[in-house]
Coordinates of C-alpha atoms in Angstrom, one line a residue:
Chain A
M1 CA 59.7 -40.2 -11.4
S2 CA 59.1 -43.4 -9.5
G3 CA 56.1 -45.5 -10.2
E4 CA 54.7 -44.7 -6.9
S5 CA 54.6 -41.0 -7.4
Q6 CA 53.0 -41.4 -10.8
T7 CA 50.2 -43.3 -9.1
D8 CA 49.9 -40.5 -6.7
G9 CA 49.7 -38.0 -9.6
D10 CA 47.0 -40.1 -11.3
R11 CA 45.0 -40.3 -8.2
S12 CA 45.0 -36.6 -7.5
R13 CA 44.3 -35.8 -11.2
R14 CA 41.2 -38.1 -10.9
N15 CA 40.2 -36.3 -7.7
R16 CA 40.5 -33.0 -9.5
D17 CA 38.4 -34.3 -12.4
I18 CA 35.5 -35.0 -10.2
S19 CA 35.3 -31.5 -8.8
R20 CA 36.6 -29.6 -11.8
P21 CA 33.4 -28.1 -13.2
D22 CA 32.3 -26.9 -9.8
R23 CA 35.7 -25.5 -8.9
G24 CA 36.2 -24.0 -12.3
L25 CA 32.9 -22.1 -12.0
R26 CA 33.8 -20.9 -8.6
R27 CA 37.2 -19.8 -9.6
T28 CA 35.8 -17.9 -12.6
A29 CA 33.2 -16.2 -10.4
E30 CA 35.9 -15.1 -8.0
L31 CA 38.1 -13.8 -10.8
V32 CA 35.2 -11.9 -12.2
G33 CA 34.4 -10.4 -8.8
L34 CA 38.0 -9.4 -8.3
G35 CA 38.3 -8.0 -11.8
V36 CA 35.1 -5.9 -11.3
T37 CA 36.5 -4.7 -7.9
A38 CA 39.8 -3.8 -9.5
V39 CA 38.1 -1.9 -12.3
V40 CA 35.8 0.0 -9.9
A41 CA 38.7 0.8 -7.6
A42 CA 40.8 2.0 -10.4
A43 CA 37.9 4.1 -11.8
M44 CA 37.4 5.6 -8.3
L45 CA 41.1 6.4 -8.0
G46 CA 40.8 8.0 -11.5
F47 CA 37.9 10.1 -10.3
V48 CA 39.9 11.4 -7.3
L49 CA 42.8 12.3 -9.6
L50 CA 40.5 13.9 -12.1
Y51 CA 38.8 16.0 -9.5
W52 CA 42.2 17.1 -8.2
A53 CA 43.3 18.1 -11.8
R54 CA 39.9 19.5 -12.9
D55 CA 41.4 22.9 -13.6
L56 CA 44.0 21.6 -16.0
P57 CA 43.2 21.8 -19.8
V58 CA 42.4 18.2 -20.8
A59 CA 41.2 17.2 -17.4
S60 CA 38.6 19.9 -17.3
D61 CA 36.9 18.6 -20.4
L62 CA 37.0 15.1 -19.0
Y63 CA 35.6 16.3 -15.7
A64 CA 32.8 18.2 -17.4
A65 CA 31.9 15.0 -19.3
F66 CA 32.0 13.1 -16.0
R67 CA 29.6 15.6 -14.4
S68 CA 27.1 15.2 -17.2
F69 CA 27.5 11.4 -16.8
G70 CA 26.6 11.8 -13.1
R71 CA 23.6 14.0 -14.0
G72 CA 22.5 11.2 -16.4
M73 CA 22.8 8.6 -13.7
D74 CA 20.6 10.8 -11.4
A75 CA 18.1 11.2 -14.2
A76 CA 18.0 7.4 -14.7
F77 CA 17.7 6.5 -11.0
G78 CA 15.6 9.5 -10.0
T79 CA 18.1 10.5 -7.4
N80 CA 20.0 13.6 -6.5
V81 CA 23.3 12.0 -5.7
F82 CA 25.6 11.3 -8.6
R83 CA 25.7 14.9 -9.9
H84 CA 27.6 15.9 -6.7
P85 CA 31.4 15.4 -6.7
I86 CA 31.3 15.0 -2.9
M87 CA 29.2 11.9 -3.3
W88 CA 31.7 10.4 -5.7
Q89 CA 34.5 11.2 -3.3
S90 CA 32.6 9.3 -0.5
M91 CA 32.0 6.4 -2.9
A92 CA 35.6 6.4 -3.9
V93 CA 36.7 6.2 -0.2
G94 CA 34.1 3.5 0.4
V95 CA 35.2 1.4 -2.5
L96 CA 38.9 1.7 -1.5
V97 CA 38.0 0.8 2.1
G98 CA 36.1 -2.2 0.8
V99 CA 39.4 -3.4 -0.7
V100 CA 42.0 -2.6 1.9
A101 CA 40.2 -3.3 5.1
P102 CA 39.4 -6.9 4.3
L103 CA 42.9 -7.3 2.9
V104 CA 44.6 -6.3 6.1
G105 CA 41.8 -7.9 8.2
S106 CA 42.5 -11.3 6.7
F107 CA 45.7 -11.5 8.7
L108 CA 44.4 -9.7 11.8
V109 CA 41.4 -12.0 12.2
H110 CA 43.4 -15.2 11.9
R111 CA 46.0 -13.8 14.3
E112 CA 43.2 -13.1 16.8
M113 CA 44.1 -9.4 16.7
A114 CA 40.7 -8.1 15.6
L115 CA 40.5 -5.8 18.7
I116 CA 43.6 -4.0 17.4
G117 CA 41.5 -2.4 14.6
E118 CA 39.0 -1.1 17.1
T119 CA 41.7 0.2 19.4
L120 CA 43.5 2.1 16.6
A121 CA 40.2 3.6 15.5
H122 CA 39.8 5.1 18.9
T123 CA 43.3 6.3 18.9
A124 CA 42.7 7.9 15.5
F125 CA 39.6 9.6 17.0
A126 CA 42.0 11.1 19.6
G127 CA 44.0 12.3 16.6
V128 CA 41.0 13.9 15.1
A129 CA 40.3 15.7 18.4
I130 CA 43.9 16.9 18.6
G131 CA 43.6 18.0 15.0
I132 CA 40.5 20.0 15.9
L133 CA 42.2 21.6 18.8
V134 CA 45.3 22.5 16.8
T135 CA 43.4 24.0 13.9
A136 CA 41.1 26.0 16.3
S137 CA 43.9 27.3 18.5
T138 CA 46.5 28.0 15.9
G139 CA 44.5 28.8 12.8
W140 CA 46.5 26.1 11.0
N141 CA 44.4 25.0 8.1
G142 CA 45.6 21.4 7.8
S143 CA 43.8 18.2 7.3
L144 CA 42.3 16.6 10.4
L145 CA 42.8 13.2 8.8
L146 CA 46.5 13.8 8.5
V147 CA 46.7 14.5 12.2
A148 CA 44.6 11.4 12.8
L149 CA 47.0 9.4 10.6
V150 CA 50.0 10.5 12.5
V151 CA 48.4 9.8 15.9
G152 CA 47.0 6.5 14.6
V153 CA 50.4 5.3 13.4
L154 CA 52.0 6.4 16.8
G155 CA 49.2 4.5 18.5
A156 CA 50.0 1.4 16.4
L157 CA 53.6 1.6 17.4
A158 CA 52.6 2.0 21.0
V159 CA 50.3 -1.1 20.8
Q160 CA 53.1 -3.1 19.2
W161 CA 55.5 -1.9 21.9
L162 CA 53.0 -2.9 24.6
T163 CA 52.3 -6.3 23.2
E164 CA 55.9 -7.1 22.7
R165 CA 56.4 -6.5 26.4
T166 CA 53.3 -8.1 27.7
D167 CA 53.7 -11.4 25.9
A168 CA 51.1 -12.1 23.2
Y169 CA 48.3 -9.8 22.2
G170 CA 46.9 -9.5 25.7
D171 CA 43.4 -8.0 26.1
V172 CA 44.2 -5.8 29.0
P173 CA 46.8 -3.4 27.6
I174 CA 44.8 -3.2 24.4
A175 CA 41.6 -2.4 26.3
I176 CA 43.3 0.3 28.3
M177 CA 44.7 1.8 25.1
L178 CA 41.3 1.6 23.5
S179 CA 39.3 3.4 26.1
G180 CA 42.2 5.6 27.2
S181 CA 42.6 7.2 23.8
F182 CA 38.9 7.6 23.4
A183 CA 38.7 9.3 26.8
V184 CA 41.5 11.7 25.8
G185 CA 39.6 12.3 22.5
T186 CA 36.3 13.2 24.3
L187 CA 38.1 15.5 26.7
I188 CA 39.8 17.4 23.9
V189 CA 36.6 17.6 21.9
S190 CA 34.7 18.9 24.9
Y191 CA 37.4 21.4 25.7
G192 CA 37.5 22.6 22.2
D193 CA 33.8 22.6 21.8
G194 CA 32.4 25.6 19.9
L195 CA 35.9 26.5 18.6
T196 CA 35.2 25.0 15.2
G197 CA 32.3 23.8 13.3
V198 CA 33.7 20.3 12.8
N199 CA 31.1 17.6 12.8
V200 CA 32.5 15.2 15.5
Q201 CA 29.5 13.0 15.2
G202 CA 30.3 12.4 11.6
Y203 CA 33.6 10.9 12.6
L204 CA 32.0 8.8 15.3
F205 CA 29.2 7.2 13.2
G206 CA 30.5 7.7 9.7
N207 CA 28.9 10.2 7.3
L208 CA 29.2 10.5 3.6
A209 CA 29.4 14.3 4.0
V210 CA 32.5 14.0 6.2
V211 CA 34.7 13.1 3.2
T212 CA 36.7 16.0 1.8
P213 CA 38.6 16.0 -1.4
E214 CA 41.8 15.9 0.7
G215 CA 40.4 12.9 2.6
A216 CA 39.7 11.1 -0.7
R217 CA 43.2 11.8 -2.0
L218 CA 44.7 10.6 1.2
M219 CA 42.7 7.4 1.1
G220 CA 43.8 6.9 -2.5
A221 CA 47.4 7.2 -1.7
L222 CA 47.1 5.1 1.5
S223 CA 45.2 2.3 -0.4
L224 CA 48.1 2.0 -2.9
L225 CA 50.5 1.8 0.0
V226 CA 48.5 -0.9 1.8
V227 CA 47.9 -3.0 -1.4
A228 CA 51.6 -2.8 -2.2
G229 CA 52.6 -3.5 1.4
V230 CA 50.5 -6.7 1.6
A231 CA 51.4 -7.9 -1.9
L232 CA 55.1 -7.6 -1.2
T233 CA 55.0 -9.3 2.2
Y234 CA 52.1 -11.8 1.7
K235 CA 54.1 -14.9 2.2
Q236 CA 55.8 -13.7 5.3
L237 CA 52.6 -12.4 6.8
L238 CA 50.9 -15.7 6.1
F239 CA 53.7 -17.7 7.8
I240 CA 53.7 -15.5 10.8
T241 CA 49.9 -15.6 11.0
F242 CA 49.8 -19.4 10.8
D243 CA 52.7 -20.1 13.2
E244 CA 54.5 -17.1 14.6
Q245 CA 57.1 -19.2 16.6
A246 CA 58.0 -21.3 13.6
A247 CA 58.4 -18.1 11.6
R248 CA 60.8 -16.8 14.3
V249 CA 62.8 -20.0 14.2
A250 CA 63.0 -19.6 10.5
Q251 CA 64.7 -16.3 11.2
L252 CA 61.9 -14.1 9.8
N253 CA 61.9 -10.6 11.3
V254 CA 58.6 -11.3 13.1
T255 CA 58.7 -8.1 15.1
G256 CA 59.3 -6.1 11.9
Y257 CA 56.4 -7.7 10.1
N258 CA 54.1 -7.4 13.1
T259 CA 54.9 -3.7 13.2
L260 CA 54.2 -3.4 9.5
L261 CA 50.8 -5.1 9.9
V262 CA 49.8 -2.9 12.8
V263 CA 50.9 0.3 11.0
L264 CA 49.0 -0.8 7.9
T265 CA 46.0 -1.4 10.1
A266 CA 46.2 2.1 11.5
V267 CA 46.4 3.5 8.0
V268 CA 43.3 1.5 6.9
V269 CA 41.4 2.6 10.0
V270 CA 42.1 6.3 9.5
G271 CA 41.0 6.1 5.9
A272 CA 37.9 4.0 6.7
M273 CA 36.9 6.2 9.6
Q274 CA 35.5 8.8 7.2
V275 CA 32.7 6.7 5.9
L276 CA 32.4 4.1 8.6
G277 CA 32.9 6.1 11.8
V278 CA 35.2 5.3 14.7
I279 CA 32.8 3.0 16.3
L280 CA 32.1 0.8 13.3
V281 CA 35.4 0.8 11.5
A282 CA 36.6 -2.5 13.0
A283 CA 33.6 -4.3 11.4
M284 CA 35.1 -3.9 7.9
L285 CA 38.3 -5.5 9.1
V286 CA 36.5 -8.4 10.6
V287 CA 33.1 -9.2 9.1
P288 CA 34.0 -9.8 5.4
V289 CA 36.9 -11.9 6.6
A290 CA 34.7 -14.0 8.8
A291 CA 32.3 -14.5 5.9
A292 CA 35.1 -15.5 3.6
S293 CA 36.6 -17.9 6.1
Q294 CA 33.2 -19.7 6.2
V295 CA 33.5 -20.7 2.6
A296 CA 37.1 -20.4 1.4
R297 CA 39.1 -23.4 0.3
S298 CA 42.5 -21.8 0.9
F299 CA 44.0 -18.7 2.6
R300 CA 44.5 -17.0 -0.7
E301 CA 40.8 -17.6 -1.5
T302 CA 39.9 -16.2 1.9
V303 CA 41.7 -12.9 1.0
Y304 CA 40.0 -12.8 -2.4
L305 CA 36.6 -13.5 -1.1
A306 CA 37.0 -11.1 1.8
V307 CA 37.7 -8.3 -0.7
I308 CA 34.8 -9.3 -2.8
F309 CA 32.4 -9.5 0.2
G310 CA 33.8 -6.2 1.5
Q311 CA 33.0 -4.6 -1.9
L312 CA 29.5 -6.1 -1.8
S313 CA 29.0 -4.7 1.7
V314 CA 30.1 -1.2 0.6
A315 CA 28.0 -1.2 -2.5
G316 CA 24.9 -2.5 -0.7
G317 CA 25.5 -0.2 2.2
F318 CA 25.8 2.9 0.0
A319 CA 22.6 1.9 -1.8
V320 CA 20.8 1.7 1.5
S321 CA 22.4 4.8 2.8
I322 CA 21.6 6.9 -0.3
G323 CA 18.2 5.3 -0.9
L324 CA 16.9 5.7 2.7
G325 CA 19.0 8.6 3.9
L326 CA 20.7 6.6 6.7
P327 CA 24.2 6.9 8.0
S328 CA 26.7 5.1 5.7
G329 CA 28.7 3.3 8.5
G330 CA 25.7 1.5 9.9
S331 CA 24.3 0.6 6.5
I332 CA 27.6 -0.9 5.3
V333 CA 28.1 -2.9 8.5
V334 CA 24.6 -4.3 8.5
T335 CA 25.0 -5.3 4.8
A336 CA 28.3 -6.9 5.7
I337 CA 26.6 -8.9 8.4
A338 CA 23.9 -9.9 6.0
V339 CA 26.6 -11.3 3.7
Y340 CA 28.2 -13.1 6.6
L341 CA 24.9 -14.7 7.6
A342 CA 24.4 -15.8 3.9
T343 CA 27.8 -17.5 4.0
V344 CA 26.9 -19.3 7.2
V345 CA 23.8 -20.6 5.6
G346 CA 25.7 -21.4 2.4
S347 CA 28.5 -23.2 4.1
G348 CA 26.0 -25.2 6.0
F349 CA 24.8 -26.6 2.7
S350 CA 28.3 -27.2 1.4
V351 CA 29.4 -28.9 4.6
R352 CA 26.5 -31.3 4.0
A353 CA 27.6 -31.8 0.4
I354 CA 31.2 -32.6 1.5
S355 CA 30.1 -35.1 4.1
S356 CA 27.9 -36.9 1.5
H357 CA 31.1 -37.5 -0.6
G358 CA 32.8 -39.4 2.2
Chain B
M1 CA 79.7 -35.9 14.5
S2 CA 79.1 -32.3 15.1
E3 CA 77.0 -30.7 17.8
I4 CA 73.7 -29.4 16.7
V5 CA 72.6 -27.9 20.0
D6 CA 74.8 -27.2 23.0
L7 CA 73.3 -25.9 26.2
D8 CA 75.7 -24.8 28.9
D9 CA 74.4 -24.2 32.4
V10 CA 71.2 -22.6 31.1
T11 CA 68.8 -21.0 33.5
F12 CA 65.6 -19.2 32.5
A13 CA 62.8 -17.8 34.7
Y14 CA 59.4 -16.2 33.9
G15 CA 59.5 -13.4 36.4
D16 CA 60.1 -15.2 39.7
T17 CA 59.1 -18.6 38.5
V18 CA 62.2 -20.6 37.4
A19 CA 61.3 -22.8 34.4
V20 CA 64.7 -24.1 33.5
S21 CA 67.5 -24.3 36.0
D22 CA 71.2 -25.1 35.3
V23 CA 70.6 -27.3 32.4
S24 CA 73.6 -28.5 30.3
L25 CA 73.1 -30.9 27.4
T26 CA 74.3 -31.4 23.9
V27 CA 72.4 -32.8 20.9
E28 CA 74.7 -34.5 18.4
E29 CA 74.1 -34.7 14.7
G30 CA 71.8 -37.6 13.8
E31 CA 70.4 -38.0 17.3
F32 CA 66.7 -38.6 18.0
L33 CA 66.3 -36.9 21.4
G34 CA 63.1 -37.4 23.4
L35 CA 62.4 -34.6 25.8
V36 CA 60.2 -35.8 28.6
G37 CA 58.9 -34.5 31.9
P38 CA 55.7 -33.8 33.7
N39 CA 53.3 -31.0 32.7
G40 CA 54.8 -27.6 33.5
S41 CA 58.3 -29.0 33.8
G42 CA 59.8 -26.6 31.4
K43 CA 60.1 -28.9 28.3
T44 CA 58.7 -26.3 25.9
T45 CA 60.8 -23.6 27.5
L46 CA 63.9 -25.7 27.1
L47 CA 63.1 -26.3 23.4
H48 CA 62.5 -22.5 23.0
L49 CA 65.9 -21.8 24.6
M50 CA 67.5 -24.3 22.2
L51 CA 65.9 -22.6 19.2
G52 CA 66.6 -19.0 20.3
L53 CA 63.0 -18.2 21.0
H54 CA 63.9 -17.2 24.6
E55 CA 67.1 -15.7 25.8
P56 CA 68.6 -17.5 28.8
D57 CA 69.0 -15.5 32.1
A58 CA 72.3 -17.3 32.6
G59 CA 74.4 -19.8 30.6
S60 CA 74.9 -20.0 26.9
V61 CA 73.2 -21.7 24.0
E62 CA 74.9 -22.8 20.7
L63 CA 73.0 -23.8 17.6
F64 CA 75.0 -25.5 14.8
G65 CA 78.2 -24.4 16.5
R66 CA 77.3 -20.7 16.7
P67 CA 75.9 -18.7 19.6
V68 CA 72.2 -18.9 19.2
E69 CA 71.7 -15.1 19.1
E70 CA 74.0 -15.0 16.1
F71 CA 72.4 -17.9 14.3
D72 CA 70.8 -16.7 11.1
D73 CA 70.3 -19.8 8.9
G74 CA 66.6 -20.4 9.8
G75 CA 66.2 -22.8 6.9
R76 CA 68.3 -25.5 8.7
I77 CA 65.6 -25.8 11.4
G78 CA 62.1 -27.2 10.9
Y79 CA 60.0 -26.4 13.9
V80 CA 56.4 -27.4 14.6
S81 CA 55.1 -25.5 17.6
Q82 CA 52.5 -26.8 20.1
K83 CA 50.3 -23.8 19.1
A84 CA 50.4 -24.6 15.4
T85 CA 49.3 -28.1 16.1
S86 CA 46.4 -27.1 18.1
R87 CA 45.1 -24.3 15.8
G88 CA 45.1 -26.1 12.5
G89 CA 41.3 -26.1 12.5
A90 CA 40.7 -22.4 12.7
M91 CA 42.3 -20.9 9.6
P92 CA 41.5 -21.9 6.0
V93 CA 45.0 -23.0 4.8
T94 CA 45.6 -25.7 2.2
V95 CA 48.3 -28.3 2.5
R96 CA 50.2 -26.6 -0.4
E97 CA 50.0 -23.2 1.4
C98 CA 51.2 -24.8 4.7
V99 CA 54.1 -26.6 3.0
T100 CA 55.3 -23.7 0.9
M101 CA 55.4 -21.5 4.0
G102 CA 58.6 -23.3 4.7
R103 CA 59.9 -21.1 1.9
F104 CA 60.5 -23.4 -1.0
A105 CA 58.1 -25.7 -2.6
H106 CA 58.9 -29.4 -2.3
T107 CA 55.8 -31.4 -1.8
G108 CA 57.0 -33.5 1.1
R109 CA 56.5 -37.1 1.6
G110 CA 52.8 -37.6 2.4
R111 CA 50.3 -38.7 -0.1
L112 CA 48.1 -35.7 0.4
S113 CA 46.3 -33.7 -2.2
T114 CA 47.9 -30.3 -1.8
A115 CA 44.6 -28.6 -2.4
D116 CA 43.0 -30.1 0.7
L117 CA 42.3 -27.8 3.6
V118 CA 44.6 -28.5 6.6
S119 CA 41.5 -28.2 8.9
E120 CA 39.8 -31.0 7.1
L121 CA 42.6 -33.5 7.3
S122 CA 42.7 -36.2 9.9
G123 CA 45.0 -35.6 12.8
G124 CA 47.8 -37.8 11.4
Q125 CA 47.6 -36.3 7.9
R126 CA 47.7 -32.8 9.5
Q127 CA 50.9 -33.7 11.3
R128 CA 52.4 -34.8 8.1
A129 CA 51.5 -31.5 6.4
Y130 CA 53.3 -29.7 9.3
I131 CA 56.3 -31.9 9.0
A132 CA 56.4 -31.3 5.2
R133 CA 56.4 -27.6 6.0
A134 CA 59.1 -28.0 8.5
L135 CA 61.2 -29.9 6.0
A136 CA 60.4 -27.7 3.0
S137 CA 63.5 -25.7 3.5
D138 CA 65.8 -28.8 3.7
A139 CA 66.1 -28.7 7.4
D140 CA 68.8 -30.6 9.2
L141 CA 67.1 -30.3 12.6
L142 CA 63.5 -31.1 13.2
A143 CA 62.1 -29.7 16.5
L144 CA 58.6 -31.0 17.4
D145 CA 56.6 -29.9 20.4
E146 CA 54.0 -32.5 21.3
P147 CA 53.0 -33.1 17.7
T148 CA 50.6 -35.9 18.2
V149 CA 48.2 -34.3 20.7
G150 CA 44.7 -35.3 19.7
V151 CA 45.8 -37.8 17.0
D152 CA 44.5 -41.3 17.0
A153 CA 46.9 -44.2 17.9
E154 CA 47.1 -45.6 14.4
S155 CA 48.0 -42.2 12.8
R156 CA 50.4 -41.6 15.6
D157 CA 52.3 -44.8 14.8
A158 CA 52.4 -43.9 11.2
F159 CA 53.7 -40.4 12.1
Y160 CA 56.5 -41.8 14.3
A161 CA 57.4 -44.3 11.6
L162 CA 57.9 -41.3 9.3
L163 CA 60.1 -39.6 12.0
D164 CA 62.2 -42.7 12.3
E165 CA 62.6 -42.7 8.5
L166 CA 63.7 -39.1 8.5
N167 CA 66.1 -39.7 11.4
D168 CA 67.6 -42.7 9.5
E169 CA 68.3 -40.3 6.6
G170 CA 70.4 -38.2 9.0
I171 CA 68.0 -35.6 10.2
T172 CA 68.4 -34.7 13.8
V173 CA 65.1 -34.9 15.7
I174 CA 64.2 -33.3 19.1
L175 CA 60.8 -34.4 20.2
I176 CA 58.7 -33.3 23.2
E177 CA 56.2 -36.1 23.9
H178 CA 54.1 -36.7 27.0
D179 CA 53.7 -40.4 26.3
I180 CA 56.9 -41.9 27.8
G181 CA 56.2 -45.3 26.2
V182 CA 56.3 -43.8 22.7
V183 CA 59.5 -41.8 23.4
T184 CA 61.4 -44.8 24.7
D185 CA 60.3 -46.8 21.7
R186 CA 61.5 -44.2 19.2
A187 CA 64.2 -41.9 20.6
N188 CA 67.8 -43.1 21.0
R189 CA 68.5 -40.5 23.7
I190 CA 66.3 -39.1 26.4
A191 CA 66.5 -35.9 28.4
C192 CA 64.2 -36.0 31.4
V193 CA 63.5 -32.6 32.9
N194 CA 61.5 -31.0 35.7
T195 CA 63.0 -27.5 35.8
K196 CA 66.4 -29.3 36.4
L197 CA 67.8 -32.0 34.2
Y198 CA 67.1 -35.3 35.9
H199 CA 68.6 -37.6 33.2
H200 CA 70.4 -37.2 29.9
G201 CA 71.7 -40.3 28.2
D202 CA 70.7 -43.1 25.9
T203 CA 67.3 -44.6 26.1
E204 CA 68.3 -47.9 27.8
S205 CA 70.0 -46.1 30.7
F206 CA 66.9 -43.9 31.1
V207 CA 64.6 -46.9 31.3
E208 CA 66.9 -48.5 34.0
S209 CA 67.3 -45.3 36.0
D210 CA 65.0 -43.9 38.6
A211 CA 65.0 -40.5 36.8
L212 CA 61.4 -40.8 35.9
V213 CA 60.2 -41.3 39.4
E214 CA 62.5 -38.5 40.6
A215 CA 61.3 -36.1 38.0
Y216 CA 57.6 -36.8 38.2
G217 CA 57.5 -37.5 42.0
T218 CA 59.2 -34.3 43.2
T219 CA 58.6 -30.7 42.4
G220 CA 61.1 -28.5 40.6
Q221 CA 61.9 -26.6 43.8
V222 CA 63.6 -29.6 45.4
V223 CA 67.3 -29.9 44.4
H224 CA 68.2 -33.5 43.5
H225 CA 71.3 -34.7 41.7
H226 CA 71.3 -38.2 40.4
H227 CA 73.7 -38.0 37.5

């Protein structure tokens, strides 16, 4: 070590000392927030699995215990919510959406690809419509979401194909894709109207009652997929997000990672559509990330805070939705925007604090 | 001395608009090449062709002695794009995150705290963070596309002094710079383009030639040969 670099070290250590208590507190709060999120998400995954296995010997006892716990919660809050497994399924989906949507959204927002989420939601809606048509005309008793997932992923690949060929994520092909797939969806829904009793409005605006046990299981599996996908490719996605051309020069498979990101987005959107609705689903990809970017001190912190803010939005939104009997999608998005406004106000103060240092 | 970049009769068009026409030039190891030309003259496109970001419509490109489409050792090139330079303010990324994007961690040369946000650095410091990233993989070639846009004069001088230092250590530098004065001060070779190559040679011969007037005073459509 040269004398010069030691001086550098001393200097930066001193700088760190000044801000250490503040930063330490903040870091602790974030870790607690993430920890709570992880525990809640794991518990929700556990519930989904337990509900699935409720007829098996040990699971049935556990499930019975869980049901009485739910009744206890209802008694404590004076509600008629937690005793119903379907509500827990919705909450499970909500909690998982609160994790994976901001996770993927962190990259989308900073690549200025926010509109992609919106587009894929509309494509997935066409998928739901196709699913309704297929189930009605063939009597096939499959999951609408599964059809939506397939159509959504195909839509993602189409978007990727279009953008590769139109240079950059141009607005026009994306807008055509967005309204085009929605138009197809409405045509199919209208054609198949009356064939099934499926609640299309639930998919449009989000409804806690739309979530089926299958939907919750699908969301659970997709969430594990998305978290693993992002964790394994975090560094590459960050590099591409920050400077795509430099990443290309560094011989990263940019097209491959872009495709992965768009497909993960489709996966998130299909899962989130159940509680948020087609029209509002993009908000969970964007708003918590916008809030986190207001206050974050690094990209990693942006991702952490986005997940925490996403979780707060889901929890707050569910409280409003359950308490006032309002649609879940709108409640969650309005809560997310409240969190965002709070960070704008908060960062306003911290900006002032920073400038007073200098 | 080996050839780092070798362009042979390269032509590239965006649709019907020819951006680079019949350009042949080589960049030798250890060179500091300044790439100059008026706005829209195809400087960035030419750099992209050198780095394999565009495929030429005609002609061939070699990078480190291999056809560019077969080149796979991305760690040998440090590239700072024009876009990266202009977007530093939008995304919350620390200096450490920026530098380690270049794959392996090595803190670079600047005296920056690696926990600082790139968006809160001064223009000159920000450039150094980008350079550190570009060098983090032990690059032999540094390709910079107008790295000092929006940077104050003093920081810019410090930045170019750093580039000189790196070049003295043997790193090949290709620099796109709109300020002709700066390039002729720093680079030892100049390529002057406006769709076609108007001049390629050492800095002294460029200063004495009329390539500058030719390139800036005519459009790319007019065919002139003054080699």
